[in-house]
Short mmCIF file of C-alpha atoms in Angstrom, two decimals:
data_model
loop_
_atom_site.label_atom_id
_atom_site.label_comp_id
_atom_site.label_asym_id
_atom_site.label_seq_id
_atom_site.Cartn_x
_atom_site.Cartn_y
_atom_site.Cartn_z
CA UNK O 25 -20.20 30.39 -12.39
CA UNK O 26 -17.16 32.05 -13.93
CA UNK O 27 -15.21 30.54 -17.20
CA UNK O 28 -11.51 30.80 -16.79
CA UNK O 29 -8.79 29.69 -18.97
CA UNK O 30 -6.14 27.48 -16.69
CA UNK O 31 -3.28 25.25 -17.83
CA UNK O 32 -4.62 25.78 -21.59
CA UNK O 33 -8.24 24.46 -21.07
CA UNK O 34 -11.51 26.52 -20.38
CA UNK O 35 -13.00 25.52 -17.02
CA UNK O 36 -15.99 26.72 -15.13
CA UNK O 37 -15.34 27.26 -11.29
CA UNK O 38 -17.81 26.62 -8.71
CA UNK O 39 -17.05 28.00 -5.24
CA UNK O 40 -17.78 25.50 -2.30
CA UNK O 41 -17.91 28.58 0.35
CA UNK O 42 -19.20 31.56 -1.72
CA UNK O 43 -21.70 31.35 -4.86
CA UNK O 44 -19.80 31.69 -8.01
CA UNK O 45 -22.25 33.60 -9.65
CA UNK O 46 -21.76 36.26 -6.97
CA UNK O 47 -20.15 39.68 -7.82
CA UNK O 48 -17.94 39.70 -5.07
CA UNK O 49 -16.48 36.02 -6.26
CA UNK O 50 -16.22 37.07 -9.67
CA UNK O 51 -14.37 40.49 -8.37
CA UNK O 52 -11.85 38.28 -6.44
CA UNK O 53 -11.00 35.90 -9.45
CA UNK O 54 -11.04 38.25 -12.25
CA UNK O 55 -7.31 39.22 -11.55
CA UNK O 56 -5.64 36.15 -10.84
CA UNK O 57 -3.24 34.21 -12.71
CA UNK O 58 -3.88 30.78 -13.93
CA UNK O 59 -2.00 29.45 -10.90
CA UNK O 60 -3.68 31.83 -8.51
CA UNK O 61 -6.97 30.76 -9.87
CA UNK O 62 -6.44 27.14 -9.37
CA UNK O 63 -5.17 27.87 -5.99
CA UNK O 64 -8.42 30.10 -5.23
CA UNK O 65 -10.40 27.41 -6.65
CA UNK O 66 -9.04 24.69 -4.22
CA UNK O 67 -9.40 26.91 -1.35
CA UNK O 68 -12.89 27.70 -2.18
CA UNK O 69 -13.74 24.01 -2.66
CA UNK O 70 -12.76 23.11 0.71
CA UNK O 71 -15.02 22.54 3.61
CA UNK O 72 -14.41 21.89 7.59
CA UNK O 73 -11.89 18.89 7.11
CA UNK O 74 -9.34 19.26 9.86
CA UNK O 75 -7.04 17.76 7.61
CA UNK O 76 -8.03 19.94 4.66
CA UNK O 77 -9.93 18.89 1.36
CA UNK O 78 -13.36 18.93 0.12
CA UNK O 79 -16.57 19.93 1.70
CA UNK O 80 -17.59 16.76 3.62
CA UNK O 81 -20.64 15.24 2.30
CA UNK O 82 -20.79 12.15 4.45
CA UNK O 83 -21.44 9.63 2.18
CA UNK O 84 -19.56 7.00 4.16
CA UNK O 85 -21.01 3.92 5.32
CA UNK O 86 -23.49 3.92 7.92
CA UNK O 87 -23.11 7.79 8.39
CA UNK O 88 -19.81 7.21 10.27
CA UNK O 89 -16.96 9.70 9.34
CA UNK O 90 -13.92 7.72 7.97
CA UNK O 91 -10.62 9.62 9.33
CA UNK O 92 -9.69 10.88 5.75
CA UNK O 93 -13.32 11.62 4.68
CA UNK O 94 -12.89 15.28 3.11
CA UNK O 95 -9.32 14.71 1.78
CA UNK O 96 -8.48 14.25 -1.95
CA UNK O 97 -5.81 12.24 -3.40
CA UNK O 98 -4.22 12.69 -6.91
CA UNK O 99 -2.98 9.40 -7.74
CA UNK O 100 -0.14 9.36 -10.30
CA UNK O 101 1.27 5.95 -9.38
CA UNK O 102 1.13 2.36 -11.26
CA UNK O 103 2.20 -1.23 -10.47
CA UNK O 104 2.32 -2.04 -6.59
CA UNK O 105 3.93 0.34 -4.01
CA UNK O 106 2.05 3.45 -4.89
CA UNK O 107 -1.25 1.79 -5.67
CA UNK O 108 -1.05 -0.08 -2.46
CA UNK O 109 -0.36 3.24 -0.51
CA UNK O 110 -3.15 5.15 -2.11
CA UNK O 111 -5.72 2.01 -1.73
CA UNK O 112 -4.92 2.36 2.10
CA UNK O 113 -5.99 6.06 2.04
CA UNK O 114 -9.14 5.21 -0.18
CA UNK O 115 -9.97 2.57 2.67
CA UNK O 116 -9.77 5.40 5.32
CA UNK O 117 -12.15 7.55 3.50
CA UNK O 118 -10.09 9.94 0.95
CA UNK O 119 -11.20 10.63 -2.62
CA UNK O 120 -8.58 8.60 -4.80
CA UNK O 121 -8.32 9.98 -8.58
CA UNK O 122 -6.29 7.40 -10.29
CA UNK O 123 -4.41 8.99 -13.29
CA UNK O 124 -3.81 6.45 -16.10
CA UNK O 125 -2.46 6.44 -19.47
CA UNK O 126 -4.81 6.19 -22.25
CA UNK O 127 -5.03 2.61 -23.66
CA UNK O 128 -3.18 0.52 -21.71
CA UNK O 129 -3.53 2.16 -18.27
CA UNK O 130 -1.86 0.76 -15.18
CA UNK O 131 0.76 -1.84 -16.07
CA UNK O 132 -0.75 -4.47 -13.71
CA UNK O 133 -3.96 -4.16 -15.77
CA UNK O 134 -2.17 -6.90 -18.07
CA UNK O 135 -0.36 -8.67 -15.55
CA UNK O 136 -2.34 -12.41 -15.74
CA UNK O 137 -3.36 -14.90 -15.76
CA UNK O 138 -5.55 -14.98 -13.93
CA UNK O 139 -7.98 -12.58 -15.38
CA UNK O 140 -11.64 -12.28 -13.98
CA UNK O 141 -12.95 -10.96 -17.22
CA UNK O 142 -10.89 -8.67 -18.80
CA UNK O 143 -9.46 -7.62 -15.38
CA UNK O 144 -6.48 -9.12 -13.98
CA UNK O 145 -6.69 -10.32 -10.57
CA UNK O 146 -3.27 -8.47 -9.54
CA UNK O 147 -4.75 -5.10 -10.92
CA UNK O 148 -8.10 -5.76 -8.68
CA UNK O 149 -6.09 -6.58 -5.47
CA UNK O 150 -4.73 -3.02 -4.80
CA UNK O 151 -7.12 -0.78 -6.56
CA UNK O 152 -10.54 -0.47 -4.82
CA UNK O 153 -11.93 2.76 -3.58
CA UNK O 154 -10.61 4.82 -6.52
CA UNK O 155 -11.90 6.73 -9.46
CA UNK O 156 -9.88 6.20 -12.79
CA UNK O 157 -9.31 9.10 -15.39
CA UNK O 158 -7.43 8.72 -18.67
CA UNK O 159 -5.04 11.72 -19.36
CA UNK O 160 -2.64 11.88 -22.05
CA UNK O 161 0.42 13.33 -20.59
CA UNK O 162 2.45 13.88 -23.82
CA UNK O 163 -0.24 16.42 -24.70
CA UNK O 164 0.42 19.90 -23.15
CA UNK O 165 -3.60 20.27 -22.43
CA UNK O 166 -3.24 17.03 -20.56
CA UNK O 167 -0.47 18.60 -18.24
CA UNK O 168 -2.59 21.51 -17.69
CA UNK O 169 -5.34 19.33 -16.56
CA UNK O 170 -3.20 17.56 -13.95
CA UNK O 171 -2.01 20.71 -12.65
CA UNK O 172 -5.26 22.05 -12.26
CA UNK O 173 -6.38 18.97 -10.49
CA UNK O 174 -3.14 19.44 -8.00
CA UNK O 175 -4.45 22.54 -7.37
CA UNK O 176 -7.73 21.22 -5.83
CA UNK O 177 -6.19 18.18 -4.31
CA UNK O 178 -4.58 17.67 -0.75
CA UNK O 179 -2.14 14.67 -1.65
CA UNK O 180 -0.28 13.83 -4.67
CA UNK O 181 1.33 10.39 -4.96
CA UNK O 182 3.62 9.60 -7.66
CA UNK O 183 6.47 6.70 -8.56
CA UNK O 184 8.05 8.23 -11.88
CA UNK O 185 11.79 8.26 -12.39
CA UNK O 186 13.06 11.37 -10.47
CA UNK O 187 12.94 14.64 -12.88
CA UNK O 188 10.63 12.98 -15.13
CA UNK O 189 7.48 15.07 -13.84
CA UNK O 190 9.28 18.28 -13.41
CA UNK O 191 10.15 18.09 -17.26
CA UNK O 192 6.58 17.90 -18.07
CA UNK O 193 5.73 20.99 -15.34
CA UNK O 194 4.47 18.43 -12.68
CA UNK O 195 7.18 18.25 -10.24
CA UNK O 196 7.10 19.12 -6.51
CA UNK O 197 8.47 22.30 -6.65
CA UNK O 198 5.95 23.50 -9.25
CA UNK O 199 2.89 22.13 -8.12
CA UNK O 200 3.66 23.00 -4.55
CA UNK O 201 4.18 26.87 -5.86
CA UNK O 202 0.86 26.68 -7.45
CA UNK O 203 -0.64 24.77 -3.98
CA UNK O 204 1.46 25.70 -1.07
CA UNK O 205 -0.63 23.23 0.79
CA UNK O 206 -0.07 20.04 -1.42
CA UNK O 207 1.46 16.95 0.12
CA UNK O 208 3.56 15.57 -2.86
CA UNK O 209 4.57 12.01 -2.16
CA UNK O 210 7.19 10.66 -4.32
CA UNK O 211 8.03 6.95 -4.67
CA UNK O 212 10.93 5.97 -6.59
CA UNK O 213 13.59 3.01 -6.57
CA UNK O 214 16.79 4.74 -4.85
CA UNK O 215 15.64 8.10 -3.76
CA UNK O 216 15.15 11.54 -5.26
CA UNK O 217 18.81 12.32 -5.21
CA UNK O 218 22.22 10.55 -5.28
CA UNK O 219 24.41 8.34 -7.50
CA UNK O 220 21.38 5.82 -8.35
CA UNK O 221 18.15 8.12 -8.44
CA UNK O 222 17.74 7.80 -11.90
CA UNK O 223 17.79 3.81 -12.07
CA UNK O 224 14.30 2.49 -12.43
CA UNK O 225 13.24 0.61 -9.13
CA UNK O 226 11.78 -2.76 -9.19
CA UNK O 227 10.65 -4.95 -6.12
CA UNK O 228 13.10 -8.03 -7.25
CA UNK O 229 15.88 -5.71 -7.79
CA UNK O 230 15.65 -3.73 -4.60
CA UNK O 231 15.15 -6.89 -2.54
CA UNK O 232 18.38 -8.16 -3.79
CA UNK O 233 20.44 -4.82 -3.41
CA UNK O 234 18.93 -4.30 0.10
CA UNK O 235 19.98 -7.47 1.05
CA UNK O 236 16.57 -8.90 1.77
CA UNK O 237 17.11 -11.57 -0.55
CA UNK O 238 20.55 -12.50 0.87
CA UNK O 239 18.97 -13.60 4.12
CA UNK O 240 15.77 -15.26 2.44
CA UNK O 241 16.10 -19.05 1.69
CA UNK O 242 17.12 -22.46 3.06
CA UNK O 243 20.08 -22.65 5.06
CA UNK O 244 23.03 -23.37 2.79
CA UNK O 245 20.70 -22.85 -0.09
CA UNK O 246 20.51 -20.43 -2.80
CA UNK O 247 19.03 -16.82 -2.06
CA UNK O 248 15.42 -16.84 -2.68
CA UNK O 249 12.86 -13.90 -3.45
CA UNK O 250 10.10 -13.45 -0.92
CA UNK O 251 6.48 -15.03 -2.07
CA UNK O 252 5.00 -11.56 -2.41
CA UNK O 253 6.66 -8.24 -3.25
CA UNK O 254 7.30 -7.32 0.25
CA UNK O 255 9.80 -4.39 -0.61
CA UNK O 256 7.19 -2.77 -2.79
CA UNK O 257 4.55 -3.33 0.05
CA UNK O 258 6.63 -2.24 2.75
CA UNK O 259 7.42 0.90 0.78
CA UNK O 260 3.57 1.43 0.13
CA UNK O 261 2.98 1.15 3.94
CA UNK O 262 5.99 3.97 4.61
CA UNK O 263 4.14 6.01 2.02
CA UNK O 264 0.78 6.04 3.55
CA UNK O 265 2.22 6.54 7.20
CA UNK O 266 4.23 9.49 5.91
CA UNK O 267 1.23 11.02 4.11
CA UNK O 268 -0.87 10.71 7.35
CA UNK O 269 2.01 12.49 9.33
CA UNK O 270 2.07 15.26 6.77
CA UNK O 271 -1.56 15.72 7.06
CA UNK O 272 -1.33 16.04 10.52
CA UNK O 273 1.74 18.29 10.07
CA UNK O 274 -0.27 20.59 7.53
CA UNK O 275 -2.87 21.00 9.95
CA UNK O 276 -0.42 22.65 12.32
CA UNK O 277 1.64 24.64 9.89
CA UNK O 278 -0.68 25.20 7.19
CA UNK O 279 1.70 24.32 4.64
CA UNK O 280 2.29 20.79 2.67
CA UNK O 281 5.51 18.87 2.08
CA UNK O 282 7.50 16.91 -0.20
CA UNK O 283 8.02 13.25 0.86
CA UNK O 284 10.94 11.19 -0.56
CA UNK O 285 9.88 7.63 -0.14
CA UNK O 286 12.03 4.76 -2.08
CA UNK O 287 12.18 1.05 -2.15
CA UNK O 288 15.66 0.91 -1.23
CA UNK O 289 15.27 3.00 2.08
CA UNK O 290 12.13 1.13 3.03
CA UNK O 291 13.74 -2.38 2.60
CA UNK O 292 16.86 -1.43 4.55
CA UNK O 293 15.07 0.06 7.17
CA UNK O 294 13.11 -3.32 7.37
CA UNK O 295 16.39 -5.20 7.99
CA UNK O 296 15.91 -4.47 11.85
CA UNK O 297 17.98 -6.55 14.18
CA UNK O 298 19.61 -8.19 11.05
CA UNK O 299 21.17 -4.63 10.42
CA UNK O 300 21.92 -4.17 14.13
CA UNK O 301 23.79 -7.36 14.30
CA UNK O 302 26.09 -6.25 11.55
CA UNK O 303 26.53 -2.42 12.29
CA UNK O 304 27.18 -3.09 16.03
CA UNK O 305 28.89 -6.51 15.97
CA UNK O 306 30.26 -6.93 12.47
CA UNK O 307 28.11 -9.93 12.28
CA UNK O 308 27.20 -10.95 8.73
CA UNK O 309 23.87 -12.49 8.25
CA UNK O 310 23.20 -15.70 6.57
CA UNK O 311 20.14 -17.78 5.31
CA UNK O 312 18.21 -19.88 8.01
CA UNK O 313 15.08 -20.98 6.10
CA UNK O 314 12.37 -21.13 8.47
CA UNK O 315 14.73 -21.09 11.48
CA UNK O 316 15.76 -18.14 13.65
CA UNK O 317 19.69 -17.67 14.13
CA UNK O 318 19.47 -16.49 17.79
CA UNK O 319 16.52 -18.74 19.12
CA UNK O 320 16.36 -22.48 19.24
CA UNK O 321 13.72 -24.11 18.51
CA UNK O 322 11.93 -21.46 16.51
CA UNK O 323 11.12 -22.66 13.16
CA UNK O 324 9.00 -25.04 10.93
CA UNK O 325 9.08 -28.71 11.23
CA UNK O 326 7.90 -31.31 8.73
CA UNK O 327 5.21 -33.76 10.25
CA UNK O 328 3.40 -36.92 9.00
CA UNK O 329 1.73 -34.91 6.39
CA UNK O 330 2.52 -31.10 6.42
CA UNK O 331 4.26 -28.53 8.36
CA UNK O 332 4.02 -26.74 11.65
CA UNK O 333 5.85 -23.72 13.02
CA UNK O 334 7.00 -23.90 16.86
CA UNK O 335 8.58 -21.14 18.27
CA UNK O 336 10.10 -21.45 22.00
CA UNK O 337 10.88 -17.72 22.75
CA UNK O 338 12.43 -18.75 26.34
CA UNK O 339 13.53 -21.55 28.26
CA UNK O 340 10.34 -22.02 29.86
CA UNK O 341 8.56 -22.39 26.82
CA UNK O 342 11.31 -25.07 25.54
CA UNK O 343 10.48 -27.17 28.54
CA UNK O 344 6.94 -26.68 27.40
CA UNK O 345 7.73 -28.14 23.96
CA UNK O 346 9.45 -31.23 25.35
CA UNK O 347 6.48 -31.76 27.31
CA UNK O 348 4.08 -31.70 24.49
CA UNK O 349 6.37 -33.83 22.26
CA UNK O 350 6.96 -36.22 25.35
CA UNK O 351 10.72 -35.67 25.43
CA UNK O 352 11.30 -34.72 28.88
CA UNK O 353 14.63 -36.39 29.03
CA UNK O 354 15.70 -33.20 26.94
CA UNK O 355 15.09 -30.69 29.80
CA UNK O 356 17.60 -32.59 31.76
CA UNK O 357 20.69 -32.16 29.47
CA UNK O 358 23.04 -29.35 30.42
CA UNK O 359 23.70 -28.53 26.80
CA UNK O 360 20.04 -27.45 26.37
CA UNK O 361 19.43 -25.49 29.81
CA UNK O 362 19.64 -22.13 28.16
CA UNK O 363 18.69 -20.56 24.56
CA UNK O 364 22.49 -19.80 24.31
CA UNK O 365 23.50 -23.50 24.92
CA UNK O 366 20.50 -24.57 22.61
CA UNK O 367 21.77 -22.16 19.68
CA UNK O 368 25.34 -23.82 20.22
CA UNK O 369 24.11 -27.33 20.08
CA UNK O 370 21.15 -26.29 17.54
CA UNK O 371 22.00 -29.24 14.89
CA UNK O 372 21.81 -32.13 17.47
CA UNK O 373 18.53 -30.80 19.01
CA UNK O 374 16.90 -30.23 15.84
CA UNK O 375 17.65 -33.29 14.65
CA UNK O 376 15.86 -34.75 17.75
CA UNK O 377 12.77 -32.33 17.48
CA UNK O 378 12.35 -33.37 13.68
CA UNK O 379 12.49 -37.16 14.20
CA UNK O 380 9.47 -36.94 16.81
CA UNK O 381 7.50 -34.28 14.59
CA UNK O 382 7.55 -36.88 11.70
CA UNK O 383 5.73 -39.44 13.85
CA UNK O 384 2.16 -37.57 13.90
CA UNK O 385 -0.06 -35.78 11.49
CA UNK O 386 -0.25 -31.80 11.55
CA UNK O 387 -3.86 -31.60 12.96
CA UNK O 388 -2.73 -33.94 15.94
CA UNK O 389 0.28 -31.78 17.00
CA UNK O 390 -2.08 -28.49 16.75
CA UNK O 391 -4.31 -30.26 19.32
CA UNK O 392 -1.40 -31.17 21.55
CA UNK O 393 0.03 -27.86 21.78
CA UNK O 394 -3.32 -26.20 22.14
CA UNK O 395 -3.37 -24.38 25.63
CA UNK O 396 0.28 -25.41 26.45
CA UNK O 397 1.63 -21.85 26.33
CA UNK O 398 3.79 -22.44 23.35
CA UNK O 399 3.36 -20.12 20.19
CA UNK O 400 2.61 -22.70 17.54
CA UNK O 401 0.82 -22.67 14.06
CA UNK O 402 0.32 -24.74 10.77
CA UNK O 403 1.95 -23.47 7.41
CA UNK O 404 -1.23 -22.99 5.79
CA UNK O 405 -1.82 -23.00 1.96
CA UNK O 406 -3.49 -20.05 0.65
CA UNK O 407 -6.78 -22.21 0.56
CA UNK O 408 -6.47 -22.78 4.02
CA UNK O 409 -5.71 -19.45 4.94
CA UNK O 410 -9.05 -18.05 3.41
CA UNK O 411 -10.89 -20.88 5.62
CA UNK O 412 -9.51 -20.06 8.79
CA UNK O 413 -12.17 -18.71 10.73
CA UNK O 414 -10.07 -15.82 12.43
CA UNK O 415 -9.31 -14.63 8.72
CA UNK O 416 -13.14 -14.40 8.06
CA UNK O 417 -13.79 -13.17 11.41
CA UNK O 418 -11.19 -10.37 10.74
CA UNK O 419 -13.03 -9.26 7.58
CA UNK O 420 -10.03 -10.11 5.33
CA UNK O 421 -12.41 -11.44 2.73
CA UNK O 422 -13.66 -8.32 0.76
CA UNK O 423 -16.44 -8.77 -1.80
CA UNK O 424 -17.68 -6.39 -4.42
CA UNK O 425 -19.50 -6.25 -7.53
CA UNK O 426 -17.16 -4.91 -10.62
CA UNK O 427 -18.92 -3.57 -13.52
CA UNK O 428 -17.56 -5.89 -15.94
CA UNK O 429 -15.96 -8.55 -13.99
CA UNK O 430 -18.88 -9.34 -11.83
CA UNK O 431 -18.65 -10.52 -8.05
CA UNK O 432 -15.16 -10.33 -7.09
CA UNK O 433 -13.42 -10.91 -3.91
CA UNK O 434 -9.91 -9.27 -2.58
CA UNK O 435 -8.03 -9.45 0.42
CA UNK O 436 -9.44 -6.80 3.01
CA UNK O 437 -8.10 -4.03 4.80
CA UNK O 438 -5.63 -5.18 7.70
CA UNK O 439 -6.87 -2.37 10.43
CA UNK O 440 -10.39 -1.97 12.08
CA UNK O 441 -11.38 0.99 13.66
CA UNK O 442 -14.23 1.38 16.32
CA UNK O 443 -15.46 4.83 14.58
CA UNK O 444 -16.31 3.34 11.23
CA UNK O 445 -16.55 0.16 9.27
CA UNK O 446 -15.04 -0.89 5.84
CA UNK O 447 -18.53 -1.96 4.62
CA UNK O 448 -19.39 -1.46 0.88
CA UNK O 449 -16.17 -0.40 -0.97
CA UNK O 450 -16.35 0.66 -4.13
CA UNK O 451 -14.63 -1.77 -6.87
CA UNK O 452 -11.49 -1.48 -8.78
CA UNK O 453 -12.26 1.16 -11.50
CA UNK O 454 -12.41 0.55 -15.12
CA UNK O 455 -9.51 2.23 -17.23
CA UNK O 456 -10.85 5.84 -17.50
CA UNK O 457 -14.26 4.99 -15.75
CA UNK O 458 -14.67 8.36 -14.27
CA UNK O 459 -12.90 10.79 -16.56
CA UNK O 460 -15.87 12.88 -17.35
CA UNK O 461 -17.27 12.59 -13.85
CA UNK O 462 -13.97 14.13 -12.34
CA UNK O 463 -14.00 16.77 -15.20
CA UNK O 464 -17.25 17.78 -14.50
CA UNK O 465 -17.72 17.37 -10.69
CA UNK O 466 -14.49 18.20 -9.43
CA UNK O 467 -12.91 20.76 -11.87
CA UNK O 468 -16.30 22.15 -13.15
CA UNK O 469 -15.44 21.65 -16.67
CA UNK O 470 -18.75 22.62 -19.11
CA UNK O 471 -19.80 20.03 -21.21
CA UNK O 472 -18.70 21.67 -24.37
CA UNK O 473 -14.99 21.66 -23.19
CA UNK O 474 -15.27 18.04 -21.94
CA UNK O 475 -16.33 17.15 -25.44
CA UNK O 476 -13.61 18.94 -26.99
CA UNK O 477 -10.89 17.20 -24.64
CA UNK O 478 -12.48 13.91 -25.43
CA UNK O 479 -12.43 14.35 -29.19
CA UNK O 480 -8.87 15.55 -29.18
CA UNK O 481 -7.75 12.42 -27.36
CA UNK O 482 -6.28 14.37 -24.45
CA UNK O 483 -8.86 12.54 -22.33
CA UNK O 484 -10.79 9.24 -22.67
CA UNK O 485 -13.59 7.91 -21.09
CA UNK O 486 -14.57 4.13 -20.57
CA UNK O 487 -17.73 3.56 -22.77
CA UNK O 488 -18.63 0.57 -20.67
CA UNK O 489 -19.32 2.65 -17.66
#
């Protein structure tokens, strides 16, 4: 053990590869600068994980090694896109240290009702498998603490306005200079550079700017915001994938990277064929409600007591639809022989189909279409979604015991692996629940130093925990 001052705080370093009390280790670090010491500490704390990270502890469920076990993530994000990305990394076994501001913490902690106890359901939905520490970044000692954490982490994810963290000494160039293997992922509204780089990014705004809102809504009606923040969620998925790719790249090159991930680019890239229609054919998009502009019938229909979606993706499936609906005469009409003709004559065809669907209940139609070879499904309420046997089978209802909210349930991970299971996730943390734990075990701070930091309000610890 050796006490050093790094970034304005005294730390006690313990090597993961060499006993910190050994003369050799003391000689090696004695001449290092604070930045060099942080880098050496990070290296010494590494184990054998091929993607980098701390020494593997095999604490994962059932003794199965998770893909990111041994990777440490410093999470400087809040709200949705960033926390969604880091939650996925945590689901895959990464150790995620979520940094929150003292007092309020992540904005979504206050986004309710509904609340479960004192915790908002919104926050609980995207923050499992994380530790929370509270650090005052307005205090230089708090900044120094984050610099030290970045020195012993593999990945840093942040969603500040571009340039803000650089002003604090926490920019990508600064931290990657201290830790050349750091993967620094920046999530912003419009990108790190360009005419709108300094504009704050919000899902609803970028959904509008990107064209997503323009193509969403009823035919002939007003633009509609998607029911969930799809632009944020798509960006979080892109960020998670980019971090995974950067970890693989670092395994080959030994060096980290700076990732520029932003809401505008993520949503524009998801316009897929709508974008291609315009870029290649000059075709402007319009709103179609549940319908598809290029395929008919491919949409939702009202039934006697609800709704059903039917998707006839080819001519053969259209014939099958007519059989189920007992409208065989439609298959003989020349204006409906091909999909192209059905698109041209969509209005009269859909009127006929809509009148037929109204004659029976949704459950009856579902039974009729079962085994027909036609893609179909009900438009479920959220209650019906989580009552669905396949949703339950896929493990999409994840239960946990929260320290203050009690028994909670959140949407589970979407992807399953044969090599491990998502059993026993840790619940979303209380604000500042793990501050002392991280200082003590990750940075090897002494109890005296931790006490000083707590008393000076540089960090705060949740007393409930």
